Amino acid sequence: MSVLLHISASPRGLASHSRRVARQFIGHLQTMDAPALQIVERDLVAQPLPYPDCSFVDAMLTPEMQRTADQTQALALSERLIAELECADTLLIDTPMHNFTVPAALKAWIDHVVRIGRSFRSTREGKVGLLRDRPVFIVIACGGPVPEPPTATGQVDFLTPYLRYVLATIGLRNVSVLRLTGLSRGETALAQADADAAGWIEAATADWKRTTWSAAT
Ligand SMILES: Cc1cc2nc3c(=O)[nH]c(=O)nc-3n(C[C@H](O)[C@H](O)[C@H](O)COP(=O)(O)O)c2cc1C
């Protein structure tokens, strides 16, 4: 049994491109002759997470051995989300670009999961991730184009490097990203996005098969 944790962050439901492509990705995995795949769905829009509040911050900064029962309770959701991630063999995140970066719903998940002393520790040499690495697949949907290389007037993508950086902070470095751009720019851009998605799904699932199956044997 292999567990895939699927995080979704678009508020657009069935109209969402990132959700659609992630569903195609999962559909493709399920057609492969793989060990049984259990999908754990965490929809950050259907079930929004609270933002860190005062009690969360206070508890987070208190060493574990000194926490009161209330402080332990304040971190219970964070603990559950980290445990959910730890149990997953594969992570799939689909997300829109909102104002050049992650939507607030996804940022809330990150703030629960990326926690000092639990999923990373701080050392003189920098932050060290405490989670086991595993394949991570990310589908990003952007309404506008993202020029590569960046231009003086084109929009800058802070989302992709941010997600890579924050996931590496907790130890997840085996990350493959599909970034679909120009999705609100008409049929030609949409057709291009569909072609990019199909190619990525083919390559990424073949890669997943190689790493996941060889790890299981
Ligand atoms: C609040 C908000 C902010 C957005 N900011 C950007 C942006 O910075 N760059 C961009 O290319 N598209 C932006 N968009 C457009 C979305 O990225 C685009 O609609 C995308 O398709 C959303 O993903 P989805 O189809 O999975 O819902 C924004 C949309 C919303 C609602």
mmCIF file of C-alpha atoms and ligand atoms in Angstrom, residues 10 12 15-19 96-100 141-144 155 183, ligand 1:
data_model
loop_
_atom_site.group_PDB
_atom_site.id
_atom_site.type_symbol
_atom_site.label_atom_id
_atom_site.label_comp_id
_atom_site.label_asym_id
_atom_site.label_seq_id
_atom_site.Cartn_x
_atom_site.Cartn_y
_atom_site.Cartn_z
ATOM 1 C CA SER A 10 -7.981 26.486 -5.668
ATOM 2 C CA ARG A 12 -12.681 27.566 -8.215
ATOM 3 C CA ALA A 15 -13.509 25.351 -13.103
ATOM 4 C CA SER A 16 -10.027 25.061 -11.610
ATOM 5 C CA HIS A 17 -7.241 24.118 -14.008
ATOM 6 C CA SER A 18 -4.850 23.050 -11.242
ATOM 7 C CA ARG A 19 -7.457 20.722 -9.727
ATOM 8 C CA PRO A 96 -3.390 28.628 -8.230
ATOM 9 C CA MET A 97 -0.995 31.564 -8.321
ATOM 10 C CA HIS A 98 -2.518 34.383 -6.295
ATOM 11 C CA ASN A 99 -0.734 37.710 -6.482
ATOM 12 C CA PHE A 100 2.487 36.113 -7.656
ATOM 13 C CA ALA A 141 -2.048 27.438 -12.500
ATOM 14 C CA CYS A 142 -1.395 31.078 -13.471
ATOM 15 C CA GLY A 143 -3.871 33.259 -15.312
ATOM 16 C CA GLY A 144 -1.158 35.351 -16.930
ATOM 17 C CA GLN A 155 5.208 39.239 -13.886
ATOM 18 C CA LEU A 183 -4.636 30.272 -18.622
HETATM 19 C C1 LIG B 1 -6.923 36.713 -5.920
HETATM 20 C C2 LIG B 1 -6.326 36.275 -7.230
HETATM 21 C C3 LIG B 1 -5.040 36.649 -7.541
HETATM 22 C C4 LIG B 1 -4.474 36.244 -8.751
HETATM 23 N N1 LIG B 1 -3.178 36.578 -9.006
HETATM 24 C C5 LIG B 1 -2.593 36.144 -10.132
HETATM 25 C C6 LIG B 1 -1.230 36.437 -10.384
HETATM 26 O O1 LIG B 1 -0.526 37.052 -9.610
HETATM 27 N N2 LIG B 1 -0.700 35.987 -11.541
HETATM 28 C C7 LIG B 1 -1.423 35.258 -12.452
HETATM 29 O O2 LIG B 1 -0.875 34.861 -13.467
HETATM 30 N N3 LIG B 1 -2.720 34.960 -12.224
HETATM 31 C C8 LIG B 1 -3.315 35.379 -11.082
HETATM 32 N N4 LIG B 1 -4.612 35.052 -10.830
HETATM 33 C C9 LIG B 1 -5.344 34.204 -11.789
HETATM 34 C C10 LIG B 1 -5.246 32.724 -11.401
HETATM 35 O O3 LIG B 1 -3.912 32.325 -11.178
HETATM 36 C C11 LIG B 1 -5.841 31.885 -12.519
HETATM 37 O O4 LIG B 1 -7.238 32.148 -12.580
HETATM 38 C C12 LIG B 1 -5.621 30.397 -12.327
HETATM 39 O O5 LIG B 1 -6.193 29.703 -13.385
HETATM 40 C C13 LIG B 1 -6.211 29.940 -11.018
HETATM 41 O O6 LIG B 1 -5.967 28.563 -10.821
HETATM 42 P P1 LIG B 1 -7.167 27.520 -10.927
HETATM 43 O O7 LIG B 1 -7.615 27.526 -12.346
HETATM 44 O O8 LIG B 1 -6.573 26.232 -10.515
HETATM 45 O O9 LIG B 1 -8.258 28.000 -10.005
HETATM 46 C C14 LIG B 1 -5.219 35.463 -9.660
HETATM 47 C C15 LIG B 1 -6.536 35.096 -9.326
HETATM 48 C C16 LIG B 1 -7.069 35.494 -8.125
HETATM 49 C C17 LIG B 1 -8.477 35.065 -7.782
#
